[in-house]
Amino acid sequence: MKNVFLVGVLFFGWVTLQAQQKVKKEPFTKPKLVVGIVVDQMRYDYLVRFWDKYGEDGFKRMINEGYNCKNNHFNYIPTKTAAGHASVYTGTTPKTHGIISNDWYDKVEDRSVYCTEDATVACLGTKTDAGKMSPRRMLASTMTDQLKLATASKGKVIGISLKDRGSILPAGHAADGAYWFQGEDEGHWITSTYYMDKLPKWVERFNASNAAESYKKVWEPLYDLSTYTESIEDDNDFEKTFSGEDRPTFPHDLPKLWEKNGEFNLLKGVPFGNSLTTDFAEAAIEGEDLGKDAITDFLAVSFSATDYVGHRFGVSAKETEDTYLRLDKDLARLLSFLDKKVGKGEYTVFLTADHAAVEVPSYLKSMEIPGGNFHKKEFLDPLNKFLKATFGSDKLVKNFSNEQIFLDQEVIKSLGLSSTEVENAIVTEIKDYKHIAEAYTGTAMRNQEFTQGMASSLQMGYNYKRSGDVLVVLEPGYINSGSKKGTTHGTGYAYDTHTPLVFFGKGINHGETVKRTEIPDIANTICSLLGIAFPNGKSGEPIPEVID
């Protein structure tokens, strides 16, 4: 009887202890530092294609110790850099955050505007106008904004990228700083008075160190070029050259190419630009004392050189392969630095991309795979003739950009027409034009609900005030460019939407999934991990497998 009583007491004590432990468990995780990494123009298959050549401490470490979302996609059109960075960090799409592309035709200002331009601020660190930038055109809050709100601004937020838009949009509206690289004859990291009155001492020291100058050297393959078997021949007709080169082949002699390629701007188009970004990220961690206390800080880093290399050389180039093998080493270096400065297991990282890219269309054609070039003039000339014959004016189209037609509403009114009438006529007319797969009216985007296909992706990218009156979808493999060399991005096809998404570090489960995840899910997953409010325009959902 005593034994039964003793067992009962022990069991009751165990249950009580378990209940107490459950009560004590906090419903959030507090890493000392969150590091958001966006690799510009990274396709998911770059993880797989170059896997055997990656080291153990970069991409492989993140995947082997973290959580890999293998079927991650953008869910809107257009898949452009600014829209991508804004969507990653706002947890929503251009429909809500308003960054519909890198630049767009502004119907109110009657001109093309750039996503981060801001004439009301002054430049810091440059004698040019390249510092007149801010996040003011972004309409929604970011996860970095929400961290500032949740910590009463005690958590620091810093954004870093070679591109202004790659640092400004992720850092959000309330950031402590966003820095981008000014090339030409300067080679400095700069910012604007939106964030501060003068550059911090650590930035001034970094710029004075001439770190950028150290990368003015020959770009040779990291390994024997014959081992780059995942890529096509180095000497081919599908790649663009640097100014001053006869062929797009290794080695690329930066000192000789320097003046003809914008001096320090040249670093943006080679993998050394990513190494310089890593150098500056490490300097920021030390200079800002990121991850030094119990209040979570956030470092948003965008590696932009991959995009410039991709545009010039294409998806299957040996230069692209070399760039990712070098980026793998930069990632390993950054993670090792975080281990030492913040502490193993004390920080959280996610890695994704702002868009992917299509194979060079002329290369696709050489393989008998559909693809080619869409020419704006060949599209607009017959369209304007149709509009002249139908409505009596060939001045109805005011702007064509981002595969969107903007109509001249004043001309439409003067002819006694309605915008909807003209939009419908255009869609009916162009459905049989070469290389047009689909087209939709702005009226339909506003008044109908699309739940699947390209129409849904267009609608997720359609902003009521900023988007066009007719939206066009090109056939798969076609790009809006006259060049037969190099590649681009912007569509809703898988080659542009399928990007990596890897979570790693404190509070992150180990595993992988092939369940579809979407870009707006990232911010909401990180906010859930931290236990802070979602961005105010939230449309994505947390990924439960990543953080339970």
Coordinates of C-alpha atoms in Angstrom, one line a residue, residues 100 102-120 132-133 137 398-402 406 465-466:
I100 CA 5.5 47.6 -58.0
N102 CA 12.4 49.1 -59.5
D103 CA 10.8 52.1 -61.3
W104 CA 7.4 52.8 -62.7
Y105 CA 5.3 55.4 -64.5
D106 CA 3.7 57.6 -61.9
K107 CA 0.3 58.7 -63.1
V108 CA 0.1 61.7 -60.8
E109 CA 3.6 63.1 -61.4
D110 CA 3.4 62.1 -65.1
R111 CA 6.9 60.7 -65.2
S112 CA 8.9 57.6 -64.4
V113 CA 9.9 57.4 -60.7
Y114 CA 12.5 55.3 -59.0
C115 CA 11.4 53.2 -56.0
T116 CA 13.6 54.9 -53.4
E117 CA 14.2 58.3 -54.8
D118 CA 13.7 61.2 -52.4
A119 CA 14.6 64.8 -53.3
T120 CA 13.9 66.0 -49.8
K132 CA 19.1 61.1 -52.2
M133 CA 17.2 58.0 -51.2
R137 CA 7.5 55.2 -51.4
K398 CA 0.9 57.2 -72.7
N399 CA 3.5 54.7 -71.3
F400 CA 4.5 51.1 -71.7
S401 CA 6.7 49.7 -68.9
N402 CA 7.0 46.6 -66.7
F406 CA -0.8 53.2 -69.2
K465 CA -3.0 53.7 -57.6
R466 CA 0.3 52.8 -59.3

